[in-house]
XYZ file of C-alpha atoms in Angstrom:
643
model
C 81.669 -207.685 3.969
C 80.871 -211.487 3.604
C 83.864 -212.063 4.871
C 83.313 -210.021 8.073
C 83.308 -211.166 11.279
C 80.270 -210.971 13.024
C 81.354 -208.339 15.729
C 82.411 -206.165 13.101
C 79.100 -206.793 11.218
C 77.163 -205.616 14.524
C 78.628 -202.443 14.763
C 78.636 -201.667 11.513
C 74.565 -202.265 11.330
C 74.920 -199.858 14.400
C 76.596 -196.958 13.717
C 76.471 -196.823 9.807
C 72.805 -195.841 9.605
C 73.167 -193.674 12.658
C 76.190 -191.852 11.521
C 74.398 -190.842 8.242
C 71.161 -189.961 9.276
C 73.476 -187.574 11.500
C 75.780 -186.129 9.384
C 72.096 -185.504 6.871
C 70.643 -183.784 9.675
C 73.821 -181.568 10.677
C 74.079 -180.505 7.226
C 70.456 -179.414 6.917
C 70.260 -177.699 10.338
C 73.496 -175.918 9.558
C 72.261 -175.102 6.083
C 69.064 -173.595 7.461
C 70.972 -171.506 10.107
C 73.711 -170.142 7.549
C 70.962 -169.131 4.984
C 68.908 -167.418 7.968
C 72.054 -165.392 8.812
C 72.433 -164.838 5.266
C 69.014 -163.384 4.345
C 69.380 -161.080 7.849
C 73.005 -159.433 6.862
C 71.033 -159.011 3.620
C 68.158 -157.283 5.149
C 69.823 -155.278 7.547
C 71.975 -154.140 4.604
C 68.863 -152.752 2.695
C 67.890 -151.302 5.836
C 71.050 -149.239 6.641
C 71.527 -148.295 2.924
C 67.656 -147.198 2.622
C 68.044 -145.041 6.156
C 71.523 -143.488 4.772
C 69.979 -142.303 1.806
C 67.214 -140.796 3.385
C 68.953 -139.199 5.946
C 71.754 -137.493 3.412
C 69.025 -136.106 0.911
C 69.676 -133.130 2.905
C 73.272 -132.829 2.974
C 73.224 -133.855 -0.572
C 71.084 -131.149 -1.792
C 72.898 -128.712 0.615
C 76.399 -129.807 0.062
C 77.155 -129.701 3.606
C 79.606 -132.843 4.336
C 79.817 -132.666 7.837
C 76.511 -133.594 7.920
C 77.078 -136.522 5.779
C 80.196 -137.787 7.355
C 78.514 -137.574 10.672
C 75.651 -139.749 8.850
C 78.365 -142.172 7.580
C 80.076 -142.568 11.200
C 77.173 -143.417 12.418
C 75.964 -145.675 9.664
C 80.035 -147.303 10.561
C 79.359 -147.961 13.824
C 76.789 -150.437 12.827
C 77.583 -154.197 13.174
C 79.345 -156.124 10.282
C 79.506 -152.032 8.056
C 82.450 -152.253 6.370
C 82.670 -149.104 4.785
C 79.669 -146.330 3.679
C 79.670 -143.503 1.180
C 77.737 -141.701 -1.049
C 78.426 -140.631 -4.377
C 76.812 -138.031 -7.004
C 74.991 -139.004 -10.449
C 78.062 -139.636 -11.964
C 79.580 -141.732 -9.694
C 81.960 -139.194 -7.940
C 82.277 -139.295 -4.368
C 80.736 -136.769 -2.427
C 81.665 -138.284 1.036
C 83.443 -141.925 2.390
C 83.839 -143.710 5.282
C 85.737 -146.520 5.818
C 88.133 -148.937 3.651
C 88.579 -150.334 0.164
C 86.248 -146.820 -0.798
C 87.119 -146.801 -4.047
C 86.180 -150.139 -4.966
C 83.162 -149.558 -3.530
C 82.212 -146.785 -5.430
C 83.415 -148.794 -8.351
C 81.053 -151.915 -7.764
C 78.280 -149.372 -7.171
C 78.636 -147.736 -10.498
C 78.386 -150.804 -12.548
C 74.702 -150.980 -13.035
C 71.730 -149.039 -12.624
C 72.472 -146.538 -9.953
C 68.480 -145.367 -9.555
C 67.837 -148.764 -8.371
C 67.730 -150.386 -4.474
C 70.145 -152.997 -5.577
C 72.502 -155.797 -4.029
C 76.124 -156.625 -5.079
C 78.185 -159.820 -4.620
C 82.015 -159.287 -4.114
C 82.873 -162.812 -2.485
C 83.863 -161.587 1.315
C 81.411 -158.297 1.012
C 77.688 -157.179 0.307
C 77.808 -153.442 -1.048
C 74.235 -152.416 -0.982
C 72.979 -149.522 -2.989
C 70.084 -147.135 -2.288
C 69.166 -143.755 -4.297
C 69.583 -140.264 -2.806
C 66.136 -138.933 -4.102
C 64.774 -135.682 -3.595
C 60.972 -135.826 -2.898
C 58.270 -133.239 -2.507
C 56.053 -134.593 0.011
C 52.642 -135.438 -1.428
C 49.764 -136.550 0.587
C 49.307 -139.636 -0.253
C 52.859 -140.955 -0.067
C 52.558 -142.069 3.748
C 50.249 -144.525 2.962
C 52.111 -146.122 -0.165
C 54.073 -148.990 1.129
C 57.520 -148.623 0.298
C 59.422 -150.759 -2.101
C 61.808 -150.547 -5.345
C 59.665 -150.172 -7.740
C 57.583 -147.767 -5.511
C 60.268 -145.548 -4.945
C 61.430 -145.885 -8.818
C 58.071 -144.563 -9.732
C 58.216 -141.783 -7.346
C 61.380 -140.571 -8.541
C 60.179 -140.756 -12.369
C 56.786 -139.307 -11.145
C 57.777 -136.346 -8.664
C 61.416 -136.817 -7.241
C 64.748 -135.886 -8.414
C 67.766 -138.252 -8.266
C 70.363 -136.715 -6.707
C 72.601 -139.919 -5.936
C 73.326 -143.088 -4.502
C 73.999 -144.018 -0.884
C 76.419 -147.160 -0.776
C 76.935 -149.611 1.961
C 79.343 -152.437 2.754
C 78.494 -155.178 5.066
C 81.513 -157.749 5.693
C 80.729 -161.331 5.556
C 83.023 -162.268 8.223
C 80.955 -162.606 10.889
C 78.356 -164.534 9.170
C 81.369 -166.992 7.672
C 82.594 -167.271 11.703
C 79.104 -167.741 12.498
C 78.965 -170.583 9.729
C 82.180 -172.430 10.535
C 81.469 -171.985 14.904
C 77.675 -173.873 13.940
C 79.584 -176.532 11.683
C 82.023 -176.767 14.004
C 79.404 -177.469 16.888
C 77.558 -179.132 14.674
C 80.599 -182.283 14.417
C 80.875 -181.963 17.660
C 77.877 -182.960 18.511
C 77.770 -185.558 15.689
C 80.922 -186.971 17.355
C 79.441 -187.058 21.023
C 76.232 -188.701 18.955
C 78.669 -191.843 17.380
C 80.522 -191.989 20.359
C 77.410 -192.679 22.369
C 76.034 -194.501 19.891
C 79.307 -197.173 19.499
C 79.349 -197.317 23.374
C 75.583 -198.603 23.121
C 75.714 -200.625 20.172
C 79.325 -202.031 21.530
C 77.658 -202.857 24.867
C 74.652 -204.248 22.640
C 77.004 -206.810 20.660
C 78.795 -207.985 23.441
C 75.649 -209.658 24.653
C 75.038 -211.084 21.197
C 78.438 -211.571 20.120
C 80.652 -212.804 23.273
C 78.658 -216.054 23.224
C 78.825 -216.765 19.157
C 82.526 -216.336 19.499
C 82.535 -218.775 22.653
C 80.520 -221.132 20.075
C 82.953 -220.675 17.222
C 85.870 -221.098 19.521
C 84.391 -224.005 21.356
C 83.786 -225.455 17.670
C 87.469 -225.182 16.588
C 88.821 -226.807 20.219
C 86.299 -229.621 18.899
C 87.660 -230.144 15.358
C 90.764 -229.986 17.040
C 90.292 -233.074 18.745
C 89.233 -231.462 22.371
C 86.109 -233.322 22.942
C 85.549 -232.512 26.635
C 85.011 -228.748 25.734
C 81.992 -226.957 26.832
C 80.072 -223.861 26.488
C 78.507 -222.096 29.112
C 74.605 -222.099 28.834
C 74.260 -218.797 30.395
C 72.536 -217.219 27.368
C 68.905 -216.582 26.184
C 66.508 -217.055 23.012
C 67.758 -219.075 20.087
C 71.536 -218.673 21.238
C 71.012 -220.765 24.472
C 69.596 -223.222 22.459
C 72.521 -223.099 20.307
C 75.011 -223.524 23.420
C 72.670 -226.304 24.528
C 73.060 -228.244 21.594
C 76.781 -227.371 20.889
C 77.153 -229.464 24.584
C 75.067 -232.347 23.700
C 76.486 -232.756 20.647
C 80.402 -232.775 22.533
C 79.266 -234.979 24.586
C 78.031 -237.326 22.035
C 81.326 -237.287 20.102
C 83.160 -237.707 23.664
C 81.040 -240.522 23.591
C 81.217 -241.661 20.674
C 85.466 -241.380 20.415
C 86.045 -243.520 23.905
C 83.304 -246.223 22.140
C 86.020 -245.828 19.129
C 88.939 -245.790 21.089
C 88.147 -248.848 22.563
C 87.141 -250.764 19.813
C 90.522 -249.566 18.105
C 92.272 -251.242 21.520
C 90.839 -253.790 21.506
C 91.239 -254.499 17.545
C 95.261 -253.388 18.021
C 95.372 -256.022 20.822
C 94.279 -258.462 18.918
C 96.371 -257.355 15.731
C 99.330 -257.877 18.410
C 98.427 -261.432 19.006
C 97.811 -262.257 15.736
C 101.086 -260.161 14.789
C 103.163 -262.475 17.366
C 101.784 -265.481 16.668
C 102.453 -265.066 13.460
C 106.276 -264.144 14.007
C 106.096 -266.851 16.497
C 105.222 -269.450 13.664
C 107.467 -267.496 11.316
C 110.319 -267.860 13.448
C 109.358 -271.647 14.305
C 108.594 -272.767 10.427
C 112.373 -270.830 9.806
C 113.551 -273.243 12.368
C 111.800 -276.263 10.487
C 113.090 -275.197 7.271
C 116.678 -274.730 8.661
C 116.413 -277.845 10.551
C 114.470 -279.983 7.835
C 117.140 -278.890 5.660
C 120.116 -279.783 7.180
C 118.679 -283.107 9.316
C 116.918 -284.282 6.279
C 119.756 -283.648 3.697
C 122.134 -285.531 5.936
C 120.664 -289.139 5.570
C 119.688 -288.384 1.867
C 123.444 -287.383 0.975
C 125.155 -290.353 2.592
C 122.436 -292.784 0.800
C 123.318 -291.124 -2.580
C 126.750 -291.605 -1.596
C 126.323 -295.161 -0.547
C 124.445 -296.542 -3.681
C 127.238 -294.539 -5.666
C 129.917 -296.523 -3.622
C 127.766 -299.960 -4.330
C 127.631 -299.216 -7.838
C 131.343 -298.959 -8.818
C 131.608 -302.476 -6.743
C 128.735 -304.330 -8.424
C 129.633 -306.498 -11.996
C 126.221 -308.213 -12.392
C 123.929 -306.493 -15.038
C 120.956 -307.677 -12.995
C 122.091 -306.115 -9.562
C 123.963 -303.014 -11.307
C 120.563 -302.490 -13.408
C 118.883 -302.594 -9.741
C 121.569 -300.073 -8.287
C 120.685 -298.091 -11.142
C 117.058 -297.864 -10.680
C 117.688 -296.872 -6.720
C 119.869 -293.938 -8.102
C 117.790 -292.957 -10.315
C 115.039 -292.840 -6.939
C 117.260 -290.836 -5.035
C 117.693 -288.307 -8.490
C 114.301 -287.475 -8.346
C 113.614 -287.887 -4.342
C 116.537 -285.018 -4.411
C 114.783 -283.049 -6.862
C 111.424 -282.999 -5.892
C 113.020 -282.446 -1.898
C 115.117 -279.085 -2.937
C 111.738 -277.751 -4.912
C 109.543 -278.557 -1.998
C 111.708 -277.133 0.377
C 112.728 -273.983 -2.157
C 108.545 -273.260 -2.432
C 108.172 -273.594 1.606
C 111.279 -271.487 1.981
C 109.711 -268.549 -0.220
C 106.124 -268.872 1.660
C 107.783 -268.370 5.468
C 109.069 -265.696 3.786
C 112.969 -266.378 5.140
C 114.393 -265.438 1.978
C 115.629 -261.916 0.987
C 117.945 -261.054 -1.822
C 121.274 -259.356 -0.646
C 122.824 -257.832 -4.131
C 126.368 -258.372 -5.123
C 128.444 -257.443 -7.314
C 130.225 -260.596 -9.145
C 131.261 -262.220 -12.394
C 128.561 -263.843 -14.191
C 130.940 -266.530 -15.668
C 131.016 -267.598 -11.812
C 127.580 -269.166 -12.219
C 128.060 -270.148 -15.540
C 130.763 -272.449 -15.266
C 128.546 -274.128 -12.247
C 125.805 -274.757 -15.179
C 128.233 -276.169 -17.318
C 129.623 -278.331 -14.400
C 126.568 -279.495 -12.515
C 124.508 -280.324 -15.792
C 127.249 -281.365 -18.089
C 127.227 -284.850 -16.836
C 123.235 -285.167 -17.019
C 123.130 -284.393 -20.635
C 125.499 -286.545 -22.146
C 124.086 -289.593 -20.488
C 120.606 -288.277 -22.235
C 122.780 -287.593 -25.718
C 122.109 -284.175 -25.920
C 124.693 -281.337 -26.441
C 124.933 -279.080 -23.832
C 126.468 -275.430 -24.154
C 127.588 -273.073 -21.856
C 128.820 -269.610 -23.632
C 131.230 -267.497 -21.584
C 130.339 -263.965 -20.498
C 132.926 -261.489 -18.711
C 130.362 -259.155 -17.316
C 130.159 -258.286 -14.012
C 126.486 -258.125 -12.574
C 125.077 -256.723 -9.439
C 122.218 -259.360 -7.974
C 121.361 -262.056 -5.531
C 124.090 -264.605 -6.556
C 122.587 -267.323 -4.673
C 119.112 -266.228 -5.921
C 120.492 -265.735 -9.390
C 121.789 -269.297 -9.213
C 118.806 -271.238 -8.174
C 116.364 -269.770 -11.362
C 119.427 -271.079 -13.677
C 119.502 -274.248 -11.693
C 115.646 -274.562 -12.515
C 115.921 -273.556 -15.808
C 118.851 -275.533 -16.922
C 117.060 -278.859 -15.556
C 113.897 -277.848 -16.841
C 115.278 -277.893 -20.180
C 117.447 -280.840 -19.845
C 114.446 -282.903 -18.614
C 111.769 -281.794 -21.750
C 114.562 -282.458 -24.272
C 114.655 -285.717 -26.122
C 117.276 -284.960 -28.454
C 119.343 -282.165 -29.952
C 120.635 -279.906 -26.955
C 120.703 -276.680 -24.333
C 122.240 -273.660 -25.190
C 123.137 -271.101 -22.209
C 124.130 -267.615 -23.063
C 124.513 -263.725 -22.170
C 123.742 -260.772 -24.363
C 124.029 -257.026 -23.295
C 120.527 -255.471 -23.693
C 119.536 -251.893 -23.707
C 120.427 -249.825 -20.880
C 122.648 -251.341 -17.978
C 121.304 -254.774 -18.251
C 122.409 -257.942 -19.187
C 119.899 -261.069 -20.698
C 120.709 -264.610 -19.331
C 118.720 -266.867 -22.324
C 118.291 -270.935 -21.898
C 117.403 -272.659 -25.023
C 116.161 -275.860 -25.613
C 114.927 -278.197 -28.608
C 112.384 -279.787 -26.346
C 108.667 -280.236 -26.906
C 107.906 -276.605 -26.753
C 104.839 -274.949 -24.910
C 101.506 -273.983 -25.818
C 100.800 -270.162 -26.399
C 97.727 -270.775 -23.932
C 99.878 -272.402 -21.435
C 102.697 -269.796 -21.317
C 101.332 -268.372 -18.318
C 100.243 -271.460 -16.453
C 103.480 -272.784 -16.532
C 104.674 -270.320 -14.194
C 101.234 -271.637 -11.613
C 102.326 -274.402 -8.911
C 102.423 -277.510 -9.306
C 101.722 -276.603 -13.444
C 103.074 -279.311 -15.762
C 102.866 -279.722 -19.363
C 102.815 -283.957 -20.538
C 102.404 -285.564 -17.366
C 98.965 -286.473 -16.857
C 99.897 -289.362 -15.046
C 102.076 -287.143 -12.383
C 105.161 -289.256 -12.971
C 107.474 -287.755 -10.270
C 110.492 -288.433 -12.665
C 109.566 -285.142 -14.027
C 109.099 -283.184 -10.771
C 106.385 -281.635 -9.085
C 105.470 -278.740 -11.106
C 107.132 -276.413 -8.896
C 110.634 -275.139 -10.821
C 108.773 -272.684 -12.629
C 106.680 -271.372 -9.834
C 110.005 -270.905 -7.748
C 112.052 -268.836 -10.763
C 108.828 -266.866 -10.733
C 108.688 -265.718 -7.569
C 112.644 -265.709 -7.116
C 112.935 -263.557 -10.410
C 109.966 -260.779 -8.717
C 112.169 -260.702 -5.816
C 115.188 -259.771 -7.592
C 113.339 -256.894 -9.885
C 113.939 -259.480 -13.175
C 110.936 -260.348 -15.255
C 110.804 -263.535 -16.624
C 110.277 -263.935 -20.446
C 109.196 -267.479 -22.430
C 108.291 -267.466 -25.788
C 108.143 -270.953 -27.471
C 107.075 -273.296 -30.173
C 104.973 -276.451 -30.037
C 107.846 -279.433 -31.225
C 110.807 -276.742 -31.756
C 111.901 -275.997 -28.488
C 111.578 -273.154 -25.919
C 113.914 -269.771 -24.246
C 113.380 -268.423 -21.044
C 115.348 -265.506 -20.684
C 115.326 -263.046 -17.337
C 117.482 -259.453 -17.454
C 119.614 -258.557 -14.468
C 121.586 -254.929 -13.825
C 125.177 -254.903 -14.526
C 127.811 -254.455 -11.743
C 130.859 -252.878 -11.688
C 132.692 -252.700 -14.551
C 135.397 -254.927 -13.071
C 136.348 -256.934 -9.783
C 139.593 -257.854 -8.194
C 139.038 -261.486 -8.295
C 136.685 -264.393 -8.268
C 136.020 -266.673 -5.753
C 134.261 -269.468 -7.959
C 136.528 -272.044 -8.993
C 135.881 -272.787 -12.882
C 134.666 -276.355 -13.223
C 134.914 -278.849 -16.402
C 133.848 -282.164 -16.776
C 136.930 -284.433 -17.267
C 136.553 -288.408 -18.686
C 135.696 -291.102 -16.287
C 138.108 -294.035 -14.602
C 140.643 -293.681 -11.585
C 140.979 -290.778 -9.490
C 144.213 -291.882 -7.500
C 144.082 -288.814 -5.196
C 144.692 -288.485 -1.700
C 141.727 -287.120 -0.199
C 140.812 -285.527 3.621
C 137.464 -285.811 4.648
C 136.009 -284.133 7.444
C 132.373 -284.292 8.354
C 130.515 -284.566 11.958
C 127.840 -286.920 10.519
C 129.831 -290.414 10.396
C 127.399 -291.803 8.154
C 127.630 -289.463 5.590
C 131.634 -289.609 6.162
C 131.350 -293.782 5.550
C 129.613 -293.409 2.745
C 131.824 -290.505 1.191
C 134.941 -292.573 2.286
C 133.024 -295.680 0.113
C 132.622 -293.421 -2.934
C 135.698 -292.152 -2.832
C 137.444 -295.548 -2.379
C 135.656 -297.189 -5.173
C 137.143 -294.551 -7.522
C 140.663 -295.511 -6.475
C 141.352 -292.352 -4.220
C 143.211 -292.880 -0.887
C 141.173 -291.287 2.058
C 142.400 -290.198 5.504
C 138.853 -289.212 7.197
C 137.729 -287.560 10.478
C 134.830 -286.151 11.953
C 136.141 -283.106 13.335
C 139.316 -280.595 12.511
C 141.512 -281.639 15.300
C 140.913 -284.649 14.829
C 142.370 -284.927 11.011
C 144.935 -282.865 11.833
C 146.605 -285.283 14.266
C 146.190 -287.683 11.612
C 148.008 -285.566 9.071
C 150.962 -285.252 11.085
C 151.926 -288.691 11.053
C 151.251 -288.858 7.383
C 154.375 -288.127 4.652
C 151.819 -287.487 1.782
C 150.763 -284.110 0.853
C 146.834 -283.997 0.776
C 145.311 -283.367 -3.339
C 142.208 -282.119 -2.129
C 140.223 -281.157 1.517
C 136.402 -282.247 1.225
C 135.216 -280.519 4.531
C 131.155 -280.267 5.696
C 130.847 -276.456 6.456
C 129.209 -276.844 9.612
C 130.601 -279.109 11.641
C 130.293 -279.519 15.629
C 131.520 -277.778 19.058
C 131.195 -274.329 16.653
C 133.971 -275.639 14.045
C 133.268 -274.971 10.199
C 134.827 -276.211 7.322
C 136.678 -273.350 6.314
C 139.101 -272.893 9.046
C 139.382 -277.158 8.973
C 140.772 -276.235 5.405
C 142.888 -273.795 6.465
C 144.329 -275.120 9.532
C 145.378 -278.243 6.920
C 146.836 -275.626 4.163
C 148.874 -274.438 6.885
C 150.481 -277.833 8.223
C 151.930 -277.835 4.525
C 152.393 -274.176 3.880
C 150.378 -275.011 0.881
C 147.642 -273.947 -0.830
C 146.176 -277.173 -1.034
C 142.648 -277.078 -2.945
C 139.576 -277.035 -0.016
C 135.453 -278.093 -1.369
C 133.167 -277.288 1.023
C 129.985 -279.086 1.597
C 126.663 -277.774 2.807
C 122.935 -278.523 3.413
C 122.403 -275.370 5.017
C 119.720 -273.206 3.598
C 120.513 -269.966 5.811
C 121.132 -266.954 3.560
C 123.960 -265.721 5.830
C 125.976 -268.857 6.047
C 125.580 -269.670 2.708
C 127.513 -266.081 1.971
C 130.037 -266.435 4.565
C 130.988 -269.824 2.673
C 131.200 -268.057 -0.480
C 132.818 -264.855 0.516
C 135.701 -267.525 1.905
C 136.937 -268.388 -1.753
C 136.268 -271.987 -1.626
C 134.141 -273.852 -4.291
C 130.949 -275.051 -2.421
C 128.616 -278.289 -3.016
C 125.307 -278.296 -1.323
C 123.609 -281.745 -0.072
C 122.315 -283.232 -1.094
C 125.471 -283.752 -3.482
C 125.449 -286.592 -6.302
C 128.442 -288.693 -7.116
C 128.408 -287.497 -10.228
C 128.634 -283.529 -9.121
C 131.358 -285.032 -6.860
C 133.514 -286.627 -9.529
C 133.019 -283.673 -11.575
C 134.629 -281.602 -8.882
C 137.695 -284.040 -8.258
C 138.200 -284.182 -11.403
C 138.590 -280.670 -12.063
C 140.833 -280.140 -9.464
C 143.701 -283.125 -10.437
C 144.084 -281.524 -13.334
């Protein structure tokens, strides 16, 4: 019932109470009327049986049944008189009318036959009244007449000659019972049925308009604000409807103040939004610019003071040359990490896993940082690993790049150890040890901060800008590879970062495997091909100061005309990737392996920063040097490749 809805709960008040209080009253009426009929069959039965047995004291006494069966016709022809007869003292028959006669002399005989009595046999009354003989005595007319009356007389002055039986049916009064019930539901039914029509047309008026508020309430949860309910009610519900419309109207309201607030907020989110791609897109074009443009000049002056340095004798001047290397060292350094951090900010970078061997990048440790740490005496150790991993090579390659010289630059003596252990699950750990000066276990942390640096109080740019660390942070969160230090103060530190493992092998590998060979003459014939003819002088400088024979161009077409008219095979192709009119250094090397039908050995040379073209270089087999490159990295190379 609490669960009702309120329609059903209307009728129900309705017609429960009224359906009771009828079916009470029907019962009682019916009751009354059935016991009425009951307690007249009942009298009339004394009645007949008391007028038989007078009437056959005659007969009785005279034995003359025609009389008596004349008495019992007519006593049959009585309404609802089964059967009659009358029987002796002993309970024989004397004379019978009707049916079932011997069972009504046998329910007549079982009790006191000198009694006015009454039996029950379910469907039939059998009345019993005395045959008396009585002398007539004056004062008997005015004794009313009852049982006991007539019991006294017959113990007083009659004589009890037998008993006059009489059976009155109960089918009339049971047809007269079921006809009133009958009636009686009728008119109960006719009663509901009005009284449903009433109370029906009663709730209508109350509940039509609750359920046009409760469906008008669920069209405005639903969103529908410009519903309405028609006012067209009275008392407290019209007050309801009236408010249920104000308060729509107020949340109509309300919703178009929202709306437009929420327009005008997403228009400005749009602006904001564009402008910000817009400065995305132009700080990616700064990057990609300041990157190439700016790498240009700074490659062909490391190239240049490399070039004047082989040609200089003089302590005093080489000592000079020396010092302006040194410059452009750490003007390099602290260019890549400022342009690395800016790089990460705009946001340009994404890793793009690979699957390749991690010996790849290895052997470019051992190459590029070889060189740096014998001229600081330290020993420098690169351990070989076979695995194959599945990461951002490029990514993978600048957090070892940072490491490597991190630890190379905070170790005075003793040495770097790289290496690769398998750890739990599919991973592989890439550790870089160093006897340095060790960190701090409060300063752990803030190494990884920008512009962090342990010892350098006095910002000497020598040792960077604080920004390696911060850039292997952020590049190692990109690539899913947490960063580990632990260290000790004056013993020496290990970073260590875990990377997935790749396929369990790979057809090939496109990194060339580098070594560091002794100094002195090169005596190779070497092609260079680069667009920027300053950075070409000063390679062709470099290159000639080490005793190498150069045939140089500044586009592809151009040096292959040259080689035609020369007899000597090329030993190595040093070719800038990019190059104008849409040429790249790849297909320069190619078009030059195929003069010779040789596979003659091709370095490419990049300052490009763009993720793409950087993997387009790699995927084209060719070891790659990025700008700017130093003439040691460049020996290195050469070096590798004469042997």
């Amino acid at each position: 019932m609490k669960y009702w809805k309120i329609r059903t709960r209307v009728m129900f008040l309705a017609l429960a109470p009224a359906t009771i209080i009828a079916v009470l009253l029907t019962l009682y009426f019916t009751n009354s009327k059935i016991n009425d009929l009951e307690s007249s069959l009942h009298e009339r039965g004394m009645v007949i049986a008391r007028h038989l047995a007078t009437a056959s004291e005659f007969g009785v006494v005279s034995g003359d049944a025609t009389q008596l069966m004349n008495l019992l016709d007519a006593t049959l022809r009585e309404s609802d008189v089964y059967s009659a007869a009358i029987v002796d003292t002993h309970s024989n028959l004397i004379a019978g009318k009707g049916e079932a006669i011997s069972r009504l002399v046998r329910l007549a005989s079982a009790s006191n036959m000198e009694r006015i009595d009454v039996v029950d046999a379910d469907d039939l009354l059998i009345f019993r009244s005395p045959v008396i003989l009585i002398e007539p005595q004056s004062d008997d007319f005015l004794q009313p007449f009852s049982d006991s009356a007539a019991a006294e007389k017959i113990s007083r002055s009659g004589s009890f000659l037998g008993v006059a039986l009489v059976a009155m049916s109960r089918r009339h009064t049971m047809e007269m019972r079921n006809k009133m019930l009958w009636n009686g539901m009728q008119i109960v039914g006719v009663g509901l049925l009005l009284t449903w029509m009433a109370a029906a047309a009663m709730g209508r008026s109350v509940t039509r308009p609750i359920r046009k508020l409760s469906h008008a309430v669920e069209k405005l949860a639903e969103g529908y604000l410009d519903t309405r309910v028609d006012a067209d009610s009275g008392g407290e519900i019209l007050a309801l409807e009236t408010g249920v419309n104000k308060m729509a109207v107020s949340l109509q309201h309300s919703q178009e103040i929202l709306q437009q607030s929420i327009s005008d907020a997403t228009g400005e989110l749009i602006e904001q939004k564009e402008a910000a791609e817009r400065a995305n897109i132009a700080k990616s074009r700064f990057l990609a610019a300041a990157s190439h443009d700016l790498r240009q000049p700074m490659h062909s002056l490391g190239l240049f003071v490399g070039a004047l340095k082989e040609r200089i004798n003089y302590p005093e001047v080489s000592a000079i040359v020396s010092n302006i290397e040194a410059s452009i060292v750490s003007m390099n350094m602290l260019f890549n990490a400022l342009l690395d951090i800016s790089k990460l900010d705009a946001g340009v970078v994404h890793p793009e896993p690979e699957n390749f061997a991690i010996n790849d990048v290895l052997d470019r440790m051992r190459m590029e940082f070889r060189p740096h740490a014998l001229e600081k005496g330290l020993k420098f150790k690169v351990m070989p690993c076979h695995a194959i991993v599945s990461t951002d090579r490029l990514m993978l390659e600048r957090i070892l790049l940072n490491l490597v010289s991190n630890a190379i630059r905070y170790t005075q003596e003793g040495g770097v150890l790289v290496g690769c252990r398998r750890v739990s699950g599919e991973k592989i750990r890439i550790e870089v040890w160093d006897t340095g000066i060790g960190i701090p276990e409060a300063s752990l942390t803030d190494v990884f901060q920008e512009f962090y640096q342990l010892g350098n109080v006095e910002r000497d740019r020598n040792k960077g800008l604080g920004l390696g660390l911060a850039i292997v942070n952020r590049l190692g969160k990109m690539l899913n590879a947490h960063v580990a230090v632990r260290s000790v103060v004056g013993k020496g530190s290990v970073f260590s970062l875990e990377i997935p493992l790749g396929l369990k092998k790979l057809e090939g590998s496109n990194a060339a495997i580098l070594h560091e060979k002794g100094s002195g003459k090169l005596e190779l014939f070497v092609v260079v091909v680069d667009d920027d003819l300053i950075v070409l002088a000063g390679t062709v400088a470099l290159l000639q100061s080490w005793g190498c024979e150069v045939l140089a161009a500044d586009s592809g077409q151009k040096i292959v005309n040259k080689l035609l008219g020369q007899s000597r095979i090329p030993d190595v192709v040093l070719a800038d990737y990019r190059l104008a009119q849409g040429d790249d250094g790849v297909s320069v090397i190619q078009a030059i392996q195929a003069i010779y039908s040789k596979l003659i050995p091709g370095v490419l040379i990049s300052g490009d920063i763009e993720s793409d073209r950087l993997r387009q270089a790699l995927a084209s087999g060719f070891p790659m040097l990025h700008k700017p490159v130093s003439p040691s990295k460049l020996r290195a190379m050469l070096m590798h490749i004469s042997m």
